[in-house]
PDB file of C-alpha atoms and ligand atoms in Angstrom:
ATOM      1  CA  UNK A 663      92.375  83.363  74.279  1.00  0.00           C
ATOM      2  CA  UNK A 664      91.641  83.238  70.552  1.00  0.00           C
ATOM      3  CA  UNK A 665      90.085  86.133  68.661  1.00  0.00           C
ATOM      4  CA  UNK A 666      87.162  83.898  67.598  1.00  0.00           C
ATOM      5  CA  UNK A 667      86.583  81.820  70.726  1.00  0.00           C
ATOM      6  CA  UNK A 668      83.015  80.475  70.895  1.00  0.00           C
ATOM      7  CA  UNK A 669      82.107  81.509  67.353  1.00  0.00           C
ATOM      8  CA  UNK A 670      80.900  79.294  64.514  1.00  0.00           C
ATOM      9  CA  UNK A 671      82.056  80.420  61.077  1.00  0.00           C
ATOM     10  CA  UNK A 672      81.286  79.025  57.605  1.00  0.00           C
ATOM     11  CA  UNK A 673      83.969  79.489  54.937  1.00  0.00           C
ATOM     12  CA  UNK A 674      82.915  78.679  51.359  1.00  0.00           C
ATOM     13  CA  UNK A 675      85.431  77.420  48.816  1.00  0.00           C
ATOM     14  CA  UNK A 676      87.591  76.411  51.761  1.00  0.00           C
ATOM     15  CA  UNK A 677      89.087  73.196  50.363  1.00  0.00           C
ATOM     16  CA  UNK A 678      92.121  75.069  49.017  1.00  0.00           C
ATOM     17  CA  UNK A 679      93.639  78.497  48.397  1.00  0.00           C
ATOM     18  CA  UNK A 680      92.570  81.527  50.409  1.00  0.00           C
ATOM     19  CA  UNK A 681      89.567  79.724  51.900  1.00  0.00           C
ATOM     20  CA  UNK A 682      91.820  76.961  53.221  1.00  0.00           C
ATOM     21  CA  UNK A 683      94.073  79.505  54.931  1.00  0.00           C
ATOM     22  CA  UNK A 684      91.035  81.284  56.383  1.00  0.00           C
ATOM     23  CA  UNK A 685      89.719  77.978  57.754  1.00  0.00           C
ATOM     24  CA  UNK A 686      93.112  77.151  59.293  1.00  0.00           C
ATOM     25  CA  UNK A 687      93.588  80.582  60.869  1.00  0.00           C
ATOM     26  CA  UNK A 688      90.025  80.825  62.199  1.00  0.00           C
ATOM     27  CA  UNK A 689      90.390  77.392  63.794  1.00  0.00           C
ATOM     28  CA  UNK A 690      93.690  78.465  65.398  1.00  0.00           C
ATOM     29  CA  UNK A 691      91.837  81.513  66.758  1.00  0.00           C
ATOM     30  CA  UNK A 692      89.261  79.328  68.504  1.00  0.00           C
ATOM     31  CA  UNK A 693      86.337  79.226  66.053  1.00  0.00           C
ATOM     32  CA  UNK A 694      84.320  76.174  65.150  1.00  0.00           C
ATOM     33  CA  UNK A 695      84.881  76.185  61.406  1.00  0.00           C
ATOM     34  CA  UNK A 696      82.695  74.838  58.628  1.00  0.00           C
ATOM     35  CA  UNK A 697      84.632  74.006  55.475  1.00  0.00           C
ATOM     36  CA  UNK A 698      82.207  74.219  52.528  1.00  0.00           C
ATOM     37  CA  UNK A 699      83.208  73.352  48.972  1.00  0.00           C
ATOM     38  CA  UNK A 700      82.519  71.196  45.934  1.00  0.00           C
ATOM     39  CA  UNK A 701      85.967  69.560  46.192  1.00  0.00           C
ATOM     40  CA  UNK A 702      84.783  66.890  48.628  1.00  0.00           C
ATOM     41  CA  UNK A 703      87.994  64.912  49.013  1.00  0.00           C
ATOM     42  CA  UNK A 704      90.194  67.939  49.689  1.00  0.00           C
ATOM     43  CA  UNK A 705      87.551  69.563  51.858  1.00  0.00           C
ATOM     44  CA  UNK A 706      87.047  66.436  53.972  1.00  0.00           C
ATOM     45  CA  UNK A 707      90.807  66.030  54.339  1.00  0.00           C
ATOM     46  CA  UNK A 708      91.287  69.599  55.554  1.00  0.00           C
ATOM     47  CA  UNK A 709      88.318  69.422  57.929  1.00  0.00           C
ATOM     48  CA  UNK A 710      89.644  66.214  59.451  1.00  0.00           C
ATOM     49  CA  UNK A 711      93.129  67.691  59.871  1.00  0.00           C
ATOM     50  CA  UNK A 712      92.011  70.898  61.618  1.00  0.00           C
ATOM     51  CA  UNK A 713      88.982  69.537  63.506  1.00  0.00           C
ATOM     52  CA  UNK A 714      86.304  71.264  61.427  1.00  0.00           C
ATOM     53  CA  UNK A 715      82.995  70.183  59.883  1.00  0.00           C
ATOM     54  CA  UNK A 716      82.930  69.590  56.119  1.00  0.00           C
ATOM     55  CA  UNK A 717      79.774  70.255  54.136  1.00  0.00           C
ATOM     56  CA  UNK A 718      79.351  69.783  50.396  1.00  0.00           C
ATOM     57  CA  UNK A 719      78.045  73.082  49.055  1.00  0.00           C
ATOM     58  CA  UNK A 720      77.755  74.387  45.529  1.00  0.00           C
ATOM     59  CA  UNK A 721      77.252  78.065  46.367  1.00  0.00           C
ATOM     60  CA  UNK A 722      75.207  78.678  43.228  1.00  0.00           C
ATOM     61  CA  UNK A 723      72.468  76.260  44.304  1.00  0.00           C
ATOM     62  CA  UNK A 724      69.917  77.633  46.751  1.00  0.00           C
ATOM     63  CA  UNK A 725      68.721  74.222  47.989  1.00  0.00           C
ATOM     64  CA  UNK A 726      72.292  73.240  48.922  1.00  0.00           C
ATOM     65  CA  UNK A 727      72.622  76.387  51.043  1.00  0.00           C
ATOM     66  CA  UNK A 728      69.515  75.382  53.015  1.00  0.00           C
ATOM     67  CA  UNK A 729      70.900  71.912  53.683  1.00  0.00           C
ATOM     68  CA  UNK A 730      74.347  73.286  54.606  1.00  0.00           C
ATOM     69  CA  UNK A 731      72.987  75.773  57.147  1.00  0.00           C
ATOM     70  CA  UNK A 732      70.752  73.036  58.629  1.00  0.00           C
ATOM     71  CA  UNK A 733      73.842  70.839  59.063  1.00  0.00           C
ATOM     72  CA  UNK A 734      75.798  73.650  60.753  1.00  0.00           C
ATOM     73  CA  UNK A 735      73.006  74.504  63.171  1.00  0.00           C
ATOM     74  CA  UNK A 736      72.502  70.825  63.957  1.00  0.00           C
ATOM     75  CA  UNK A 737      76.222  70.367  64.669  1.00  0.00           C
ATOM     76  CA  UNK A 738      76.927  73.560  66.636  1.00  0.00           C
ATOM     77  CA  UNK A 739      73.518  75.048  67.526  1.00  0.00           C
ATOM     78  CA  UNK A 740      74.387  78.439  66.014  1.00  0.00           C
ATOM     79  CA  UNK A 741      76.179  80.328  63.266  1.00  0.00           C
ATOM     80  CA  UNK A 742      78.043  83.578  63.872  1.00  0.00           C
ATOM     81  CA  UNK A 743      80.092  84.176  60.774  1.00  0.00           C
ATOM     82  CA  UNK A 744      80.204  83.619  57.030  1.00  0.00           C
ATOM     83  CA  UNK A 745      83.103  84.120  54.648  1.00  0.00           C
ATOM     84  CA  UNK A 746      81.806  84.055  51.071  1.00  0.00           C
ATOM     85  CA  UNK A 747      85.085  83.024  49.462  1.00  0.00           C
ATOM     86  CA  UNK A 748      84.156  80.549  46.696  1.00  0.00           C
ATOM     87  CA  UNK A 749      84.800  81.891  43.219  1.00  0.00           C
ATOM     88  CA  UNK A 750      85.814  81.013  39.669  1.00  0.00           C
ATOM     89  CA  UNK A 751      87.792  82.887  37.019  1.00  0.00           C
ATOM     90  CA  UNK A 752      87.701  82.585  33.223  1.00  0.00           C
ATOM     91  CA  UNK A 753      89.890  84.501  30.763  1.00  0.00           C
ATOM     92  CA  UNK A 754      88.189  85.838  27.651  1.00  0.00           C
ATOM     93  CA  UNK A 755      87.575  89.089  25.822  1.00  0.00           C
ATOM     94  CA  UNK A 756      84.084  90.450  26.362  1.00  0.00           C
ATOM     95  CA  UNK A 757      83.282  90.050  22.678  1.00  0.00           C
ATOM     96  CA  UNK A 758      84.302  86.389  22.703  1.00  0.00           C
ATOM     97  CA  UNK A 759      82.545  85.487  25.959  1.00  0.00           C
ATOM     98  CA  UNK A 760      79.576  83.154  25.357  1.00  0.00           C
ATOM     99  CA  UNK A 761      76.509  83.970  27.443  1.00  0.00           C
ATOM    100  CA  UNK A 762      76.728  80.532  29.116  1.00  0.00           C
ATOM    101  CA  UNK A 763      80.250  81.280  30.340  1.00  0.00           C
ATOM    102  CA  UNK A 764      79.205  84.737  31.587  1.00  0.00           C
ATOM    103  CA  UNK A 765      76.220  83.282  33.438  1.00  0.00           C
ATOM    104  CA  UNK A 766      78.302  80.469  34.965  1.00  0.00           C
ATOM    105  CA  UNK A 767      80.617  83.049  36.529  1.00  0.00           C
ATOM    106  CA  UNK A 768      77.647  85.130  37.715  1.00  0.00           C
ATOM    107  CA  UNK A 769      76.066  82.024  39.262  1.00  0.00           C
ATOM    108  CA  UNK A 770      79.082  81.081  41.352  1.00  0.00           C
ATOM    109  CA  UNK A 771      80.646  84.443  42.217  1.00  0.00           C
ATOM    110  CA  UNK A 772      77.682  86.791  42.426  1.00  0.00           C
ATOM    111  CA  UNK A 773      74.604  84.623  43.039  1.00  0.00           C
ATOM    112  CA  UNK A 774      76.754  82.456  45.354  1.00  0.00           C
ATOM    113  CA  UNK A 775      77.413  85.464  47.547  1.00  0.00           C
ATOM    114  CA  UNK A 776      73.792  86.622  47.418  1.00  0.00           C
ATOM    115  CA  UNK A 777      72.480  83.159  48.295  1.00  0.00           C
ATOM    116  CA  UNK A 778      74.958  82.888  51.154  1.00  0.00           C
ATOM    117  CA  UNK A 779      73.738  86.132  52.688  1.00  0.00           C
ATOM    118  CA  UNK A 780      70.110  85.111  52.090  1.00  0.00           C
ATOM    119  CA  UNK A 781      70.484  81.637  53.618  1.00  0.00           C
ATOM    120  CA  UNK A 782      72.748  82.439  56.552  1.00  0.00           C
ATOM    121  CA  UNK A 783      71.757  85.903  57.799  1.00  0.00           C
ATOM    122  CA  UNK A 784      68.247  84.905  59.009  1.00  0.00           C
ATOM    123  CA  UNK A 785      69.789  82.175  61.189  1.00  0.00           C
ATOM    124  CA  UNK A 786      72.888  84.105  62.223  1.00  0.00           C
ATOM    125  CA  UNK A 787      73.311  85.350  65.788  1.00  0.00           C
ATOM    126  CA  UNK A 788      72.876  89.096  66.250  1.00  0.00           C
ATOM    127  CA  UNK A 789      76.304  90.712  66.130  1.00  0.00           C
ATOM    128  CA  UNK A 790      77.521  88.235  63.514  1.00  0.00           C
ATOM    129  CA  UNK A 791      79.789  88.976  60.560  1.00  0.00           C
ATOM    130  CA  UNK A 792      79.801  88.412  56.815  1.00  0.00           C
ATOM    131  CA  UNK A 793      82.959  88.831  54.738  1.00  0.00           C
ATOM    132  CA  UNK A 794      82.506  88.746  50.978  1.00  0.00           C
ATOM    133  CA  UNK A 795      85.459  88.065  48.705  1.00  0.00           C
ATOM    134  CA  UNK A 796      85.428  90.573  45.874  1.00  0.00           C
ATOM    135  CA  UNK A 797      88.696  91.460  44.137  1.00  0.00           C
ATOM    136  CA  UNK A 798      91.005  94.200  42.917  1.00  0.00           C
ATOM    137  CA  UNK A 799      88.848  93.768  39.780  1.00  0.00           C
ATOM    138  CA  UNK A 800      85.829  94.726  41.903  1.00  0.00           C
ATOM    139  CA  UNK A 801      87.132  98.289  42.118  1.00  0.00           C
ATOM    140  CA  UNK A 802      88.995  98.737  38.823  1.00  0.00           C
ATOM    141  CA  UNK A 803      89.053  97.203  35.364  1.00  0.00           C
ATOM    142  CA  UNK A 804      91.241  94.423  33.972  1.00  0.00           C
ATOM    143  CA  UNK A 805      91.194  93.359  30.326  1.00  0.00           C
ATOM    144  CA  UNK A 806      90.247  89.739  29.525  1.00  0.00           C
ATOM    145  CA  UNK A 807      88.357  89.078  32.762  1.00  0.00           C
ATOM    146  CA  UNK A 808      85.187  91.058  31.998  1.00  0.00           C
ATOM    147  CA  UNK A 809      82.608  88.610  33.355  1.00  0.00           C
ATOM    148  CA  UNK A 810      84.682  88.028  36.492  1.00  0.00           C
ATOM    149  CA  UNK A 811      85.206  91.769  37.049  1.00  0.00           C
ATOM    150  CA  UNK A 812      81.470  92.413  36.597  1.00  0.00           C
ATOM    151  CA  UNK A 813      80.654  89.899  39.349  1.00  0.00           C
ATOM    152  CA  UNK A 814      83.304  91.310  41.675  1.00  0.00           C
ATOM    153  CA  UNK A 815      81.977  94.874  41.239  1.00  0.00           C
ATOM    154  CA  UNK A 816      78.522  93.444  42.006  1.00  0.00           C
ATOM    155  CA  UNK A 817      79.845  91.884  45.228  1.00  0.00           C
ATOM    156  CA  UNK A 818      80.987  95.309  46.442  1.00  0.00           C
ATOM    157  CA  UNK A 819      77.445  96.608  45.820  1.00  0.00           C
ATOM    158  CA  UNK A 820      75.851  93.621  47.560  1.00  0.00           C
ATOM    159  CA  UNK A 821      78.154  94.183  50.513  1.00  0.00           C
ATOM    160  CA  UNK A 822      77.058  97.789  50.955  1.00  0.00           C
ATOM    161  CA  UNK A 823      73.343  96.957  50.715  1.00  0.00           C
ATOM    162  CA  UNK A 824      73.626  93.971  53.071  1.00  0.00           C
ATOM    163  CA  UNK A 825      75.504  96.130  55.577  1.00  0.00           C
ATOM    164  CA  UNK A 826      72.667  98.666  55.559  1.00  0.00           C
ATOM    165  CA  UNK A 827      69.910  96.068  55.809  1.00  0.00           C
ATOM    166  CA  UNK A 828      71.518  93.960  58.563  1.00  0.00           C
ATOM    167  CA  UNK A 829      72.961  96.745  60.718  1.00  0.00           C
ATOM    168  CA  UNK A 830      69.931  96.838  63.024  1.00  0.00           C
ATOM    169  CA  UNK A 831      70.882  93.330  64.186  1.00  0.00           C
ATOM    170  CA  UNK A 832      74.512  94.342  64.659  1.00  0.00           C
ATOM    171  CA  UNK A 833      75.545  92.115  61.745  1.00  0.00           C
ATOM    172  CA  UNK A 834      78.544  93.645  59.979  1.00  0.00           C
ATOM    173  CA  UNK A 835      79.196  93.007  56.280  1.00  0.00           C
ATOM    174  CA  UNK A 836      82.474  93.887  54.572  1.00  0.00           C
ATOM    175  CA  UNK A 837      84.323  92.907  51.413  1.00  0.00           C
ATOM    176  CA  UNK A 838      87.924  91.993  50.673  1.00  0.00           C
ATOM    177  CA  UNK A 839      89.473  93.047  47.360  1.00  0.00           C
ATOM    178  CA  UNK A 840      92.655  91.016  46.880  1.00  0.00           C
ATOM    179  CA  UNK A 841      95.096  91.800  44.081  1.00  0.00           C
ATOM    180  CA  UNK A 842      97.146  88.904  42.740  1.00  0.00           C
ATOM    181  CA  UNK A 843      97.361  86.132  45.332  1.00  0.00           C
ATOM    182  CA  UNK A 844      99.410  82.972  44.869  1.00  0.00           C
ATOM    183  CA  UNK A 845      96.771  80.239  44.561  1.00  0.00           C
ATOM    184  CA  UNK A 846      95.668  77.730  41.930  1.00  0.00           C
ATOM    185  CA  UNK A 847      93.332  80.397  40.527  1.00  0.00           C
ATOM    186  CA  UNK A 848      96.087  82.885  39.674  1.00  0.00           C
ATOM    187  CA  UNK A 849      98.720  80.285  38.827  1.00  0.00           C
ATOM    188  CA  UNK A 850      96.812  77.224  37.540  1.00  0.00           C
ATOM    189  CA  UNK A 851      99.761  75.576  35.835  1.00  0.00           C
ATOM    190  CA  UNK A 852     102.055  76.310  38.777  1.00  0.00           C
ATOM    191  CA  UNK A 853     104.381  78.369  36.548  1.00  0.00           C
ATOM    192  CA  UNK A 854     107.934  78.304  37.809  1.00  0.00           C
ATOM    193  CA  UNK A 855     108.625  80.917  40.485  1.00  0.00           C
ATOM    194  CA  UNK A 856     110.971  82.891  38.240  1.00  0.00           C
ATOM    195  CA  UNK A 857     108.259  83.820  35.720  1.00  0.00           C
ATOM    196  CA  UNK A 858     105.685  84.798  38.369  1.00  0.00           C
ATOM    197  CA  UNK A 859     108.253  86.730  40.368  1.00  0.00           C
ATOM    198  CA  UNK A 860     109.326  88.800  37.359  1.00  0.00           C
ATOM    199  CA  UNK A 861     105.715  89.666  36.452  1.00  0.00           C
ATOM    200  CA  UNK A 862     104.752  90.854  39.920  1.00  0.00           C
ATOM    201  CA  UNK A 863     108.028  92.667  40.523  1.00  0.00           C
ATOM    202  CA  UNK A 864     107.031  94.812  37.551  1.00  0.00           C
ATOM    203  CA  UNK A 865     103.297  95.207  38.315  1.00  0.00           C
ATOM    204  CA  UNK A 866     103.070  95.511  42.080  1.00  0.00           C
ATOM    205  CA  UNK A 867     104.758  98.264  44.127  1.00  0.00           C
ATOM    206  CA  UNK A 868     105.645  95.837  46.944  1.00  0.00           C
ATOM    207  CA  UNK A 869     107.311  93.720  44.257  1.00  0.00           C
ATOM    208  CA  UNK A 870     105.687  90.334  44.796  1.00  0.00           C
ATOM    209  CA  UNK A 871     102.494  88.326  44.543  1.00  0.00           C
ATOM    210  CA  UNK A 872     100.398  88.126  47.732  1.00  0.00           C
ATOM    211  CA  UNK A 873     100.127  85.062  49.941  1.00  0.00           C
ATOM    212  CA  UNK A 874      96.780  83.462  50.815  1.00  0.00           C
ATOM    213  CA  UNK A 875      97.791  83.639  54.503  1.00  0.00           C
ATOM    214  CA  UNK A 876      97.867  87.454  54.190  1.00  0.00           C
ATOM    215  CA  UNK A 877      94.279  87.521  52.911  1.00  0.00           C
ATOM    216  CA  UNK A 878      93.278  85.177  55.746  1.00  0.00           C
ATOM    217  CA  UNK A 879      94.585  87.724  58.256  1.00  0.00           C
ATOM    218  CA  UNK A 880      92.355  90.412  56.700  1.00  0.00           C
ATOM    219  CA  UNK A 881      89.384  88.010  56.864  1.00  0.00           C
ATOM    220  CA  UNK A 882      90.194  87.426  60.544  1.00  0.00           C
ATOM    221  CA  UNK A 883      90.313  91.174  61.233  1.00  0.00           C
ATOM    222  CA  UNK A 884      86.909  91.657  59.572  1.00  0.00           C
ATOM    223  CA  UNK A 885      85.390  88.684  61.428  1.00  0.00           C
ATOM    224  CA  UNK A 886      86.796  89.448  64.880  1.00  0.00           C
ATOM    225  CA  UNK A 887      85.852  92.252  67.265  1.00  0.00           C
ATOM    226  CA  UNK A 888      88.975  94.177  66.167  1.00  0.00           C
ATOM    227  CA  UNK A 889      86.769  95.606  63.387  1.00  0.00           C
ATOM    228  CA  UNK A 890      83.709  96.197  65.603  1.00  0.00           C
ATOM    229  CA  UNK A 891      82.896  99.667  64.154  1.00  0.00           C
ATOM    230  CA  UNK A 892      83.492  98.781  60.487  1.00  0.00           C
ATOM    231  CA  UNK A 893      80.724  97.750  58.106  1.00  0.00           C
ATOM    232  CA  UNK A 894      79.800  98.143  54.448  1.00  0.00           C
ATOM    233  CA  UNK A 895      83.365  98.653  53.214  1.00  0.00           C
ATOM    234  CA  UNK A 896      85.618  97.119  50.557  1.00  0.00           C
ATOM    235  CA  UNK A 897      89.204  96.493  51.748  1.00  0.00           C
ATOM    236  CA  UNK A 898      91.903  96.372  49.088  1.00  0.00           C
ATOM    237  CA  UNK A 899      94.824  94.009  49.803  1.00  0.00           C
ATOM    238  CA  UNK A 900      97.099  94.193  46.776  1.00  0.00           C
ATOM    239  CA  UNK A 901     100.657  95.225  47.623  1.00  0.00           C
ATOM    240  CA  UNK A 902      99.902  98.739  46.374  1.00  0.00           C
ATOM    241  CA  UNK A 903      98.857  97.714  42.848  1.00  0.00           C
ATOM    242  CA  UNK A 904      95.756  99.959  42.877  1.00  0.00           C
ATOM    243  CA  UNK A 905      97.714 102.972  44.138  1.00  0.00           C
ATOM    244  CA  UNK A 906      98.715 103.941  40.614  1.00  0.00           C
ATOM    245  CA  UNK A 907     101.463 103.410  38.077  1.00  0.00           C
ATOM    246  CA  UNK A 908     105.118 104.279  38.169  1.00  0.00           C
ATOM    247  CA  UNK A 909     106.641 105.967  35.122  1.00  0.00           C
ATOM    248  CA  UNK A 910     110.175 105.115  36.091  1.00  0.00           C
TER     249      UNK A 910
HETATM  250  P1  NAD B1021      91.078  78.750  44.328  1.00  0.00           P
HETATM  251  O1  NAD B1021      90.642  78.393  42.951  1.00  0.00           O
HETATM  252  O2  NAD B1021      92.281  78.126  44.888  1.00  0.00           O
HETATM  253  O3  NAD B1021      89.898  78.522  45.381  1.00  0.00           O
HETATM  254  C1  NAD B1021      88.551  78.668  45.051  1.00  0.00           C
HETATM  255  C2  NAD B1021      87.751  77.655  45.835  1.00  0.00           C
HETATM  256  O4  NAD B1021      86.372  77.842  45.530  1.00  0.00           O
HETATM  257  C3  NAD B1021      88.108  76.196  45.444  1.00  0.00           C
HETATM  258  O5  NAD B1021      88.278  75.411  46.589  1.00  0.00           O
HETATM  259  C4  NAD B1021      86.901  75.760  44.633  1.00  0.00           C
HETATM  260  O6  NAD B1021      86.642  74.375  44.676  1.00  0.00           O
HETATM  261  C5  NAD B1021      85.798  76.565  45.303  1.00  0.00           C
HETATM  262  N1  NAD B1021      84.624  76.678  44.444  1.00  0.00           N
HETATM  263  C6  NAD B1021      84.559  76.961  43.116  1.00  0.00           C
HETATM  264  N2  NAD B1021      83.295  76.921  42.692  1.00  0.00           N
HETATM  265  C7  NAD B1021      82.527  76.612  43.769  1.00  0.00           C
HETATM  266  C8  NAD B1021      81.140  76.441  43.977  1.00  0.00           C
HETATM  267  N3  NAD B1021      80.259  76.560  42.966  1.00  0.00           N
HETATM  268  N4  NAD B1021      80.705  76.166  45.226  1.00  0.00           N
HETATM  269  C9  NAD B1021      81.574  76.031  46.247  1.00  0.00           C
HETATM  270  N5  NAD B1021      82.902  76.163  46.122  1.00  0.00           N
HETATM  271  C10 NAD B1021      83.363  76.464  44.888  1.00  0.00           C
HETATM  272  O7  NAD B1021      91.242  80.352  44.271  1.00  0.00           O
HETATM  273  P2  NAD B1021      91.490  81.446  45.416  1.00  0.00           P
HETATM  274  O8  NAD B1021      92.472  82.391  44.884  1.00  0.00           O
HETATM  275  O9  NAD B1021      91.692  80.836  46.742  1.00  0.00           O
HETATM  276  O10 NAD B1021      90.078  82.192  45.372  1.00  0.00           O
HETATM  277  C11 NAD B1021      89.321  82.506  46.526  1.00  0.00           C
HETATM  278  C12 NAD B1021      88.513  83.765  46.274  1.00  0.00           C
HETATM  279  O11 NAD B1021      89.396  84.861  46.128  1.00  0.00           O
HETATM  280  C13 NAD B1021      87.671  83.743  44.993  1.00  0.00           C
HETATM  281  O12 NAD B1021      86.430  84.362  45.223  1.00  0.00           O
HETATM  282  C14 NAD B1021      88.484  84.568  44.033  1.00  0.00           C
HETATM  283  O13 NAD B1021      87.689  85.127  43.006  1.00  0.00           O
HETATM  284  C15 NAD B1021      89.068  85.586  44.962  1.00  0.00           C
HETATM  285  N6  NAD B1021      90.257  86.274  44.474  1.00  0.00           N
HETATM  286  C16 NAD B1021      91.384  85.592  44.144  1.00  0.00           C
HETATM  287  C17 NAD B1021      92.505  86.283  43.700  1.00  0.00           C
HETATM  288  C18 NAD B1021      93.797  85.586  43.330  1.00  0.00           C
HETATM  289  O14 NAD B1021      94.679  86.232  42.737  1.00  0.00           O
HETATM  290  N7  NAD B1021      93.992  84.329  43.649  1.00  0.00           N
HETATM  291  C19 NAD B1021      92.458  87.679  43.597  1.00  0.00           C
HETATM  292  C20 NAD B1021      91.282  88.324  43.937  1.00  0.00           C
HETATM  293  C21 NAD B1021      90.186  87.623  44.392  1.00  0.00           C
END
């Protein structure tokens, strides 16, 4: 018996990184998985390997959400879960951030999440689940990622409101707030292990960067019945980074 037997779950941004691990784990746990991304080649490849459906979906485009949900319902007859995982990160000081760059991040991270809830919830089975991917920077500040942090704080707010508005249908909505996780986003140039290890040994109480598989297990918990009485909450998964600082 898998924890997601009989359920149909869409994971956005699932071609690589955390979304890929969520797609793999959900499939192992018995779900029909929909891999949605703009990286068509990687997304198709993963879907073929794990026996999932691939749909091209730019999460910032409302019309693409409509077509994606149509394709899911046509393939499986239902949708029970959504993991809003797709996201982008840009480094800049607030004062140097052009409005276009700010709005691009808002469109993917924040509007992408909003559009996902708006497109999927009306067609989702009662008792379904939505997991939004916020961030450590959705609950505290971080210099040089102002636009990103603004969208991640917004996702925590969206999560709470969606939880309130969808509770009467038994649809639960929660958010994940990962700290530093070892994916292409946090380590785009694939810096040698030594440099990354030293940084996170210093910053993170547990002394290491997180693994995308660890975030996938939190997404599974929030999607499965194990979390049946939990809704409207942000869950920090950061190796203790947010707990505070050490002076020694
Ligand atoms: P990643 O860059 O490996 O994966 C992001 C995925 O989103 C990619 O497959 C990408 O193609 C997809 N994507 C980007 N724009 C898209 C769009 N418009 N429509 C559809 N798909 C799109 O990074 P990741 O670390 O796996 O990130 C996953 C989520 O976790 C993101 O929301 C990110 O902000 C969040 N997050 C990451 C970290 C970290 O340290 N890696 C920490 C906190 C939160």
